[in-house]
PDB file of C-alpha atoms in Angstrom:
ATOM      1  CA  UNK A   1     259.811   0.740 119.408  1.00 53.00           C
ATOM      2  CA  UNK A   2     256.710   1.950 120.971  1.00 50.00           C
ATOM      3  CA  UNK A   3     255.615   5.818 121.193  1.00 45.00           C
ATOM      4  CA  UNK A   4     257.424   6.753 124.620  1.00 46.00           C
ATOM      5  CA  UNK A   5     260.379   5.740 122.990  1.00 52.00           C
ATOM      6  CA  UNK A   6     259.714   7.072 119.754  1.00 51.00           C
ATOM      7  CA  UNK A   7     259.272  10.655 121.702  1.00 47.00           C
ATOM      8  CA  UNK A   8     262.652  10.418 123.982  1.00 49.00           C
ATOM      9  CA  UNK A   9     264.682   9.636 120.711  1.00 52.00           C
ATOM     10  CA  UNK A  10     263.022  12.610 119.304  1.00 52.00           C
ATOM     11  CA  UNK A  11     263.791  15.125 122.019  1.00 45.00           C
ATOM     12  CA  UNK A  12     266.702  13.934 122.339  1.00 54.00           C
ATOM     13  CA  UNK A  13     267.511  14.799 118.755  1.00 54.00           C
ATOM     14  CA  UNK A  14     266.183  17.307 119.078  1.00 53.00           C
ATOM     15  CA  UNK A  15     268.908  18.854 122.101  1.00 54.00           C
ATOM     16  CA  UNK A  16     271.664  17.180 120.099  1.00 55.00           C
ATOM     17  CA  UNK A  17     270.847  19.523 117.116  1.00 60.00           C
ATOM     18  CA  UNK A  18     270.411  22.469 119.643  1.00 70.00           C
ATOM     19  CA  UNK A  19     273.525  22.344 121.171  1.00 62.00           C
ATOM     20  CA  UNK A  20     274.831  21.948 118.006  1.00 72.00           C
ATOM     21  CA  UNK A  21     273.221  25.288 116.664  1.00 73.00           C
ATOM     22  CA  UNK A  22     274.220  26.775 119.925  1.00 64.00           C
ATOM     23  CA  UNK A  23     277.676  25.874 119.472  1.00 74.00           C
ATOM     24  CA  UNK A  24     278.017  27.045 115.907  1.00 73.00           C
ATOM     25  CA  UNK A  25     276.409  30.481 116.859  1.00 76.00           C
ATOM     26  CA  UNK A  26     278.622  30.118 119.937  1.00 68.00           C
ATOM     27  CA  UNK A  27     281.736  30.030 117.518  1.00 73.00           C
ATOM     28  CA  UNK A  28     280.366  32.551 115.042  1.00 84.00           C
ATOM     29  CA  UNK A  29     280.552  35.473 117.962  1.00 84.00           C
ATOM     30  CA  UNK A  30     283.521  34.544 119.271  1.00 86.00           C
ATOM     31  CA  UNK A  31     285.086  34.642 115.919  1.00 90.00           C
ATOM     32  CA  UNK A  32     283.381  37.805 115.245  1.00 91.00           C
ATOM     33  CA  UNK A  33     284.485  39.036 118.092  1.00 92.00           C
ATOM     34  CA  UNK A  34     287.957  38.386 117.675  1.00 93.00           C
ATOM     35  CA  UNK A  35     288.138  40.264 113.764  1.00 95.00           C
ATOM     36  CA  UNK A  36     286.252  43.457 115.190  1.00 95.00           C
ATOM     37  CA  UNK A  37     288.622  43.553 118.589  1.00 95.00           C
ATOM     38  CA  UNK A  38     291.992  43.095 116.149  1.00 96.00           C
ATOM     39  CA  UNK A  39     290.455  45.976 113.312  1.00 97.00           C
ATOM     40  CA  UNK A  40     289.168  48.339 115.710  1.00 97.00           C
ATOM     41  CA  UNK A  41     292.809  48.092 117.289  1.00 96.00           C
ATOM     42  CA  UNK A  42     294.888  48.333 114.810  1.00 96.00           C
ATOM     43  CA  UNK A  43     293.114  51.462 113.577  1.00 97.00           C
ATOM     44  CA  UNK A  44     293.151  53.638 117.367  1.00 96.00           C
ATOM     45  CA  UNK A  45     296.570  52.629 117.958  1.00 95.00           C
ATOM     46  CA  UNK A  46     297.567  53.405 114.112  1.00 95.00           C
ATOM     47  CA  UNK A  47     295.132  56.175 114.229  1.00 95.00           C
ATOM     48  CA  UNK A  48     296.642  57.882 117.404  1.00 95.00           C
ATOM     49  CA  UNK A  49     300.662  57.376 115.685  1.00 94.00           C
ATOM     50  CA  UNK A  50     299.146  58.807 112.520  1.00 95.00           C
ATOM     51  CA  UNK A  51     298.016  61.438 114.165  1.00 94.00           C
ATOM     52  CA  UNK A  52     300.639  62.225 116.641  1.00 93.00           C
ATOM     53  CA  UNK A  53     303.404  62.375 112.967  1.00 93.00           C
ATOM     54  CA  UNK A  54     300.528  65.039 111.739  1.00 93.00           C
ATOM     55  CA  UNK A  55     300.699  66.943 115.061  1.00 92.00           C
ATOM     56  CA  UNK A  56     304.680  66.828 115.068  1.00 90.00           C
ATOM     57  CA  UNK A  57     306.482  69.539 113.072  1.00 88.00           C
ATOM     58  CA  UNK A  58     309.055  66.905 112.686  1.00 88.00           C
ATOM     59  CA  UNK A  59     306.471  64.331 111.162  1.00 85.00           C
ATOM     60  CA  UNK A  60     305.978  63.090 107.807  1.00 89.00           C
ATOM     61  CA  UNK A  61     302.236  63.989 107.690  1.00 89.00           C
ATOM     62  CA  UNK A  62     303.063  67.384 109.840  1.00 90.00           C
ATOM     63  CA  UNK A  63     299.938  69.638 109.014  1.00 92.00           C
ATOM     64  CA  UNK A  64     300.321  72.885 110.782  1.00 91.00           C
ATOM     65  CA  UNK A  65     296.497  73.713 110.974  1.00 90.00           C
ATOM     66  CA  UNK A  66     295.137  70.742 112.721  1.00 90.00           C
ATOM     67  CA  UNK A  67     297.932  70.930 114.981  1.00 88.00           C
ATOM     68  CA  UNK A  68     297.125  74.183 116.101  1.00 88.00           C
ATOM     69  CA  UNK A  69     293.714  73.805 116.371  1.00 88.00           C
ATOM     70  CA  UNK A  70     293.312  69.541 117.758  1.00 89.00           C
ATOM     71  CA  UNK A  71     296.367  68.217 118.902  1.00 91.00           C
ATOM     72  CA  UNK A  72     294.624  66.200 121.277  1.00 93.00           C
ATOM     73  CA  UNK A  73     297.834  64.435 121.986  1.00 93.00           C
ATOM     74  CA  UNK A  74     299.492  67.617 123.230  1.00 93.00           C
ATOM     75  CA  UNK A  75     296.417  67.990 125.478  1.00 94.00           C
ATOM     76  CA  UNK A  76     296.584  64.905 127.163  1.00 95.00           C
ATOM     77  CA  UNK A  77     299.918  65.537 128.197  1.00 95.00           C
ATOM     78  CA  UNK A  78     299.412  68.657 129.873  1.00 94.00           C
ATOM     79  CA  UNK A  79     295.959  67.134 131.481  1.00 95.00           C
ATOM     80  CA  UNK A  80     298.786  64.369 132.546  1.00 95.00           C
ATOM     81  CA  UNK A  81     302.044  67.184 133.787  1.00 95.00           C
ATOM     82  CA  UNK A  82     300.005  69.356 135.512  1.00 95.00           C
ATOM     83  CA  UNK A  83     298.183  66.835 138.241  1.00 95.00           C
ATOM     84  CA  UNK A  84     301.276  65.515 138.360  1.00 95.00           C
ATOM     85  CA  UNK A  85     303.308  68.430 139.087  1.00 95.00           C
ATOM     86  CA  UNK A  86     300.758  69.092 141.811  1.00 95.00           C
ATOM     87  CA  UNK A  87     301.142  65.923 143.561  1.00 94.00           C
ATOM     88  CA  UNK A  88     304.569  65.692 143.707  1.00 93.00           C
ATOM     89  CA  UNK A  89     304.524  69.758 145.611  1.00 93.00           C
ATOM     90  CA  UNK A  90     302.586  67.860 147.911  1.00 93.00           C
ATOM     91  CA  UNK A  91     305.303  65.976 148.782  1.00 91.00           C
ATOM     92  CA  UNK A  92     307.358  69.515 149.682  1.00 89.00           C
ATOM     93  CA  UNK A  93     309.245  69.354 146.627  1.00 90.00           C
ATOM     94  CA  UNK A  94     309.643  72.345 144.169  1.00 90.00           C
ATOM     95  CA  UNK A  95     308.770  71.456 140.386  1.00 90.00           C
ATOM     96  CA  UNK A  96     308.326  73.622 137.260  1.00 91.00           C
ATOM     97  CA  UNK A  97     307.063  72.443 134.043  1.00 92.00           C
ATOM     98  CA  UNK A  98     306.541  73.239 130.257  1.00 91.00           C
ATOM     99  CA  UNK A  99     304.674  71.299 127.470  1.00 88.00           C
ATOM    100  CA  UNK A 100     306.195  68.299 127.692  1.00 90.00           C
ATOM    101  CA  UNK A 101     308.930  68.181 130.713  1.00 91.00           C
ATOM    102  CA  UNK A 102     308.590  67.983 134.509  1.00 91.00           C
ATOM    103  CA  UNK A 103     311.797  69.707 136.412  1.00 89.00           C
ATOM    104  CA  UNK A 104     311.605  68.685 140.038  1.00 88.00           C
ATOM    105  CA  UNK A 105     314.493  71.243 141.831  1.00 85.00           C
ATOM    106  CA  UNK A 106     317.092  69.465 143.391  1.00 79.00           C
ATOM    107  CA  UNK A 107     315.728  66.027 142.073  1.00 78.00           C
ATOM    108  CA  UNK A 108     315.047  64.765 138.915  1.00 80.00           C
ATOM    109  CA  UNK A 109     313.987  66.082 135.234  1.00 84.00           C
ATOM    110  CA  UNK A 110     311.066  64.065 133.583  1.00 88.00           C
ATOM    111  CA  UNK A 111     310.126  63.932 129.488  1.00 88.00           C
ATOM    112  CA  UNK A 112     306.608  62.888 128.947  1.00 91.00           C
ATOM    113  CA  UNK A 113     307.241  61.420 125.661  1.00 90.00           C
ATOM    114  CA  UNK A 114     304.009  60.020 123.604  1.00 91.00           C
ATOM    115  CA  UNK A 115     304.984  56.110 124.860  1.00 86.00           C
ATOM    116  CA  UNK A 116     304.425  57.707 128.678  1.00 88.00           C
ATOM    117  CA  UNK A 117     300.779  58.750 127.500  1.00 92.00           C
ATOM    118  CA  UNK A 118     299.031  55.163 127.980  1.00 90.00           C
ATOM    119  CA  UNK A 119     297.451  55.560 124.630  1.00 93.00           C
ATOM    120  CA  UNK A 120     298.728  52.124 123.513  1.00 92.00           C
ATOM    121  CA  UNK A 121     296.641  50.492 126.841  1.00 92.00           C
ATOM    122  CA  UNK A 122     293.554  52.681 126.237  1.00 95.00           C
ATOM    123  CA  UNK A 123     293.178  51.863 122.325  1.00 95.00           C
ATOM    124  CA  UNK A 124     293.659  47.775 123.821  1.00 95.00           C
ATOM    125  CA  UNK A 125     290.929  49.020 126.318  1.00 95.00           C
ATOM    126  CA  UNK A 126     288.323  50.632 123.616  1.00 96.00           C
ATOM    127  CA  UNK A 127     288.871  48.169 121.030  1.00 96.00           C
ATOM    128  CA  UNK A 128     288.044  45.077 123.751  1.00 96.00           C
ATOM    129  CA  UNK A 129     285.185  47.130 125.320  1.00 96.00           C
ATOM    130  CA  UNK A 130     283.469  48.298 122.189  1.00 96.00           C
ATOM    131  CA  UNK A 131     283.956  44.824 120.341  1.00 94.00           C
ATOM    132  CA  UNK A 132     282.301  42.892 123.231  1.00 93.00           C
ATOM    133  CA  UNK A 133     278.396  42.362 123.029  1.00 89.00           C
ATOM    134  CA  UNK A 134     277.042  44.196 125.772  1.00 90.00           C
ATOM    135  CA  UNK A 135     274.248  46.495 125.498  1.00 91.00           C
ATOM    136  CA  UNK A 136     275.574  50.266 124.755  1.00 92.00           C
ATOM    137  CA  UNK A 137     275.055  51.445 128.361  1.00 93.00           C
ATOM    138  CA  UNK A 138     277.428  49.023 129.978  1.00 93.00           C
ATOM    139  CA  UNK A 139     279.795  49.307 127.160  1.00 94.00           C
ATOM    140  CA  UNK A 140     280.110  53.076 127.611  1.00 95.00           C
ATOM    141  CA  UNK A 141     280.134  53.223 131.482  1.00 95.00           C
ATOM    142  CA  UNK A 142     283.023  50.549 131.254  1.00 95.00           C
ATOM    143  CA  UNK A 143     284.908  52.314 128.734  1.00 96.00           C
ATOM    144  CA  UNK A 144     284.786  55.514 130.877  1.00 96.00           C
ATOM    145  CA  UNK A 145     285.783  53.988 133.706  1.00 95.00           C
ATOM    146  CA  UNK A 146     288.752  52.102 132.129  1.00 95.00           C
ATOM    147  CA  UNK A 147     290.171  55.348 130.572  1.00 96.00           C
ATOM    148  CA  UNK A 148     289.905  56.859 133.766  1.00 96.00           C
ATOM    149  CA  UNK A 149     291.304  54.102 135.796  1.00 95.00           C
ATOM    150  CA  UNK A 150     294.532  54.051 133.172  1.00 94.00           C
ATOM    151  CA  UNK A 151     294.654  57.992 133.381  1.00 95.00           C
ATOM    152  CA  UNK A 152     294.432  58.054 137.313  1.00 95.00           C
ATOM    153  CA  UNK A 153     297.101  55.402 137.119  1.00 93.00           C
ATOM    154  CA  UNK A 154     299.233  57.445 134.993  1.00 93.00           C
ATOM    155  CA  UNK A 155     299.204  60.579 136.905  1.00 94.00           C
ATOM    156  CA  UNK A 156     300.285  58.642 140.089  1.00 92.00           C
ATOM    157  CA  UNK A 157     303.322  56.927 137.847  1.00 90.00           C
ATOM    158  CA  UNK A 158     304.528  60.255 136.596  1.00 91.00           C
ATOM    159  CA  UNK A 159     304.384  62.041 140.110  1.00 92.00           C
ATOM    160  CA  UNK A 160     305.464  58.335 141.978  1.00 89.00           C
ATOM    161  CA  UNK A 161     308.514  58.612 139.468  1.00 87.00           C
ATOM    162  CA  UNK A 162     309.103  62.417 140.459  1.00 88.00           C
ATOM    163  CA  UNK A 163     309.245  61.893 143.906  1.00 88.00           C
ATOM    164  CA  UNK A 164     311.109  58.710 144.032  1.00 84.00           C
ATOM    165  CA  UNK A 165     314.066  59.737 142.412  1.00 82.00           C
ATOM    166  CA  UNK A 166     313.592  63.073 144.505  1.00 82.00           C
ATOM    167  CA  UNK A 167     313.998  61.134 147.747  1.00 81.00           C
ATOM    168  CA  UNK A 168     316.419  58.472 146.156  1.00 75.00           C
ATOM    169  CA  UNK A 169     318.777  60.440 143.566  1.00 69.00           C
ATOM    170  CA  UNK A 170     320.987  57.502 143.948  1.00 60.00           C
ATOM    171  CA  UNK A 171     318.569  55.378 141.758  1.00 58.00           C
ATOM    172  CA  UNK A 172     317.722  57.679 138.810  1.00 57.00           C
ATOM    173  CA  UNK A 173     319.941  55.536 136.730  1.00 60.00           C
ATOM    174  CA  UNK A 174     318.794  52.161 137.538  1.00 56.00           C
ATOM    175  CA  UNK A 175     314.988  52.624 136.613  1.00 61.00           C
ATOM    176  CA  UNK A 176     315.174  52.452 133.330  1.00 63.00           C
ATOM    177  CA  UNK A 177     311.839  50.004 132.992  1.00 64.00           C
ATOM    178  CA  UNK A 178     309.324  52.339 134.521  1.00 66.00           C
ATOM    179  CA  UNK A 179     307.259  51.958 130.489  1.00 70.00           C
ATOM    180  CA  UNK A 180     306.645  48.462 130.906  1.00 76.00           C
ATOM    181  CA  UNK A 181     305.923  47.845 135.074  1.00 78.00           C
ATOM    182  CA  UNK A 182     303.176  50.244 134.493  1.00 80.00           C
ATOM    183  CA  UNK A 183     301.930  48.274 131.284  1.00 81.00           C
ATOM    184  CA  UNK A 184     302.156  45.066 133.358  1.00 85.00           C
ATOM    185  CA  UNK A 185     300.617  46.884 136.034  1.00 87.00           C
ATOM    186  CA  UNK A 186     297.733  48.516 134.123  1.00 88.00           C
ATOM    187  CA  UNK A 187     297.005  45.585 132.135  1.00 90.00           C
ATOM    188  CA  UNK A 188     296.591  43.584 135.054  1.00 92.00           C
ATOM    189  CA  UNK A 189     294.266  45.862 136.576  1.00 92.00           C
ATOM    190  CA  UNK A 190     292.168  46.536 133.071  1.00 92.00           C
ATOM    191  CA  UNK A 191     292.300  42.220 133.179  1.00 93.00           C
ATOM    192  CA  UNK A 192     290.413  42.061 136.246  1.00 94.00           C
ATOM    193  CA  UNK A 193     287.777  44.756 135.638  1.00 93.00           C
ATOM    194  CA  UNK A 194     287.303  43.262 132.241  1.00 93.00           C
ATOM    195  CA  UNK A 195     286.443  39.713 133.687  1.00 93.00           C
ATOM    196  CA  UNK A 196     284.514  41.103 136.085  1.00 93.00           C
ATOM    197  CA  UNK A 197     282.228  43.371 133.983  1.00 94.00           C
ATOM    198  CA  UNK A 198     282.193  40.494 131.255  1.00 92.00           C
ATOM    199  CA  UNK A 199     281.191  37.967 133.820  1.00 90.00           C
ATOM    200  CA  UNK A 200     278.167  40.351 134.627  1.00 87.00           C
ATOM    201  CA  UNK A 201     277.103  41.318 131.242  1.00 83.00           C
ATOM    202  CA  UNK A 202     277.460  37.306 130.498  1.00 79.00           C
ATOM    203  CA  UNK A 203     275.295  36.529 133.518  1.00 64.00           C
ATOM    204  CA  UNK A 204     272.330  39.611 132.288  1.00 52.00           C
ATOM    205  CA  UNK A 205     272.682  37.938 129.383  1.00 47.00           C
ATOM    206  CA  UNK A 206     271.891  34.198 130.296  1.00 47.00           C
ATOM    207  CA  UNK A 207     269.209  35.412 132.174  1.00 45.00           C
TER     208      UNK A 207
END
């Protein structure tokens, strides 16, 4: 074997182990990944329930102080009823609302329950975003935008909902899956802007 081939055995070698290596490290992250995405989920979406039973008088971990003074639960719905509410007057119809209900006059009554908040989608949301290697600036600006996007899309389900049935009383019984079209819906949407802001992190990165 003379030295030319001696030196194209040894780079090649030498790419085999590389890829190798790059695999591996490859495998590591994606793994790593996976563990961080699955903790940091469990413990919003367990996190928010736990605190939505302390926030509850009727809860088993009801503490009347901290639901006085940070039911931030309570606060999203009313940041949800009220731009709702508004919306659907500009449609010409007449609604009223308290804490937790939306009563559109001569159409129907809504109950914005804590499944109708969308916190299920936005702890999916934060634990993907924050899990993901991307540098802190991206990962921020992505998980504001997200939590927007799924509150926007809320708003426009609760009022949509509120002026449907007010045009259409005849259907208020038969839309009884209104929870998961706009999971399916939201998740799709999430999905896309995901893959598209992974895709350009991925492509900074490789750079």
């Amino acid at each position: 074997m003379n030295f030319v081939e001696q030196t194209n055995k040894s780079f090649s070698n030498m790419n085999d182990t590389t890829a190798i290596e790059a695999k591996k490290q490859a495998d590591k992250k994606a793994i790593k990944f996976i563990v961080i995405l699955f903790i940091l989920y469990i413990l919003f979406s367990q996190g928010n329930l736990f605190m939505f039973s302390v926030m509850t008088p009727s809860g088993r971990f009801y503490n009347p102080y901290i639901a006085e003074h940070f039911d931030y639960i309570q606060g999203l719905k009313s940041a949800l009823i009220k731009p709702a509410v508004w919306i659907i007057k500009l449609f010409g119809f007449y609604a009223i609302h308290n804490e937790m209900d939306v009563l559109i006059i001569n159409g129907p009554y809504l109950r914005i329950n804590y499944s109708c908040l969308g916190l299920g989608v936005m702890s999916f949301l934060a634990a993907f975003v924050l899990a993901f290697p991307a540098p802190w600036k991206s990962t921020f600006k992505m998980l504001f935008i997200g939590l927007i996007t799924i509150y926007i899309l809320n708003i426009l389900r609760i009022a949509g909902l509120g002026v449907l049935f007010a045009f259409f009383q005849s259907q208020r019984n038969y839309f009884e899956y209104h929870h998961e079209i706009f999971n399916v819906i939201v998740y799709i949407i999430i999905f896309i802007m995901l893959y598209i802001w992974i895709k350009k992190n991925t492509r900074k990165v490789s750079l």
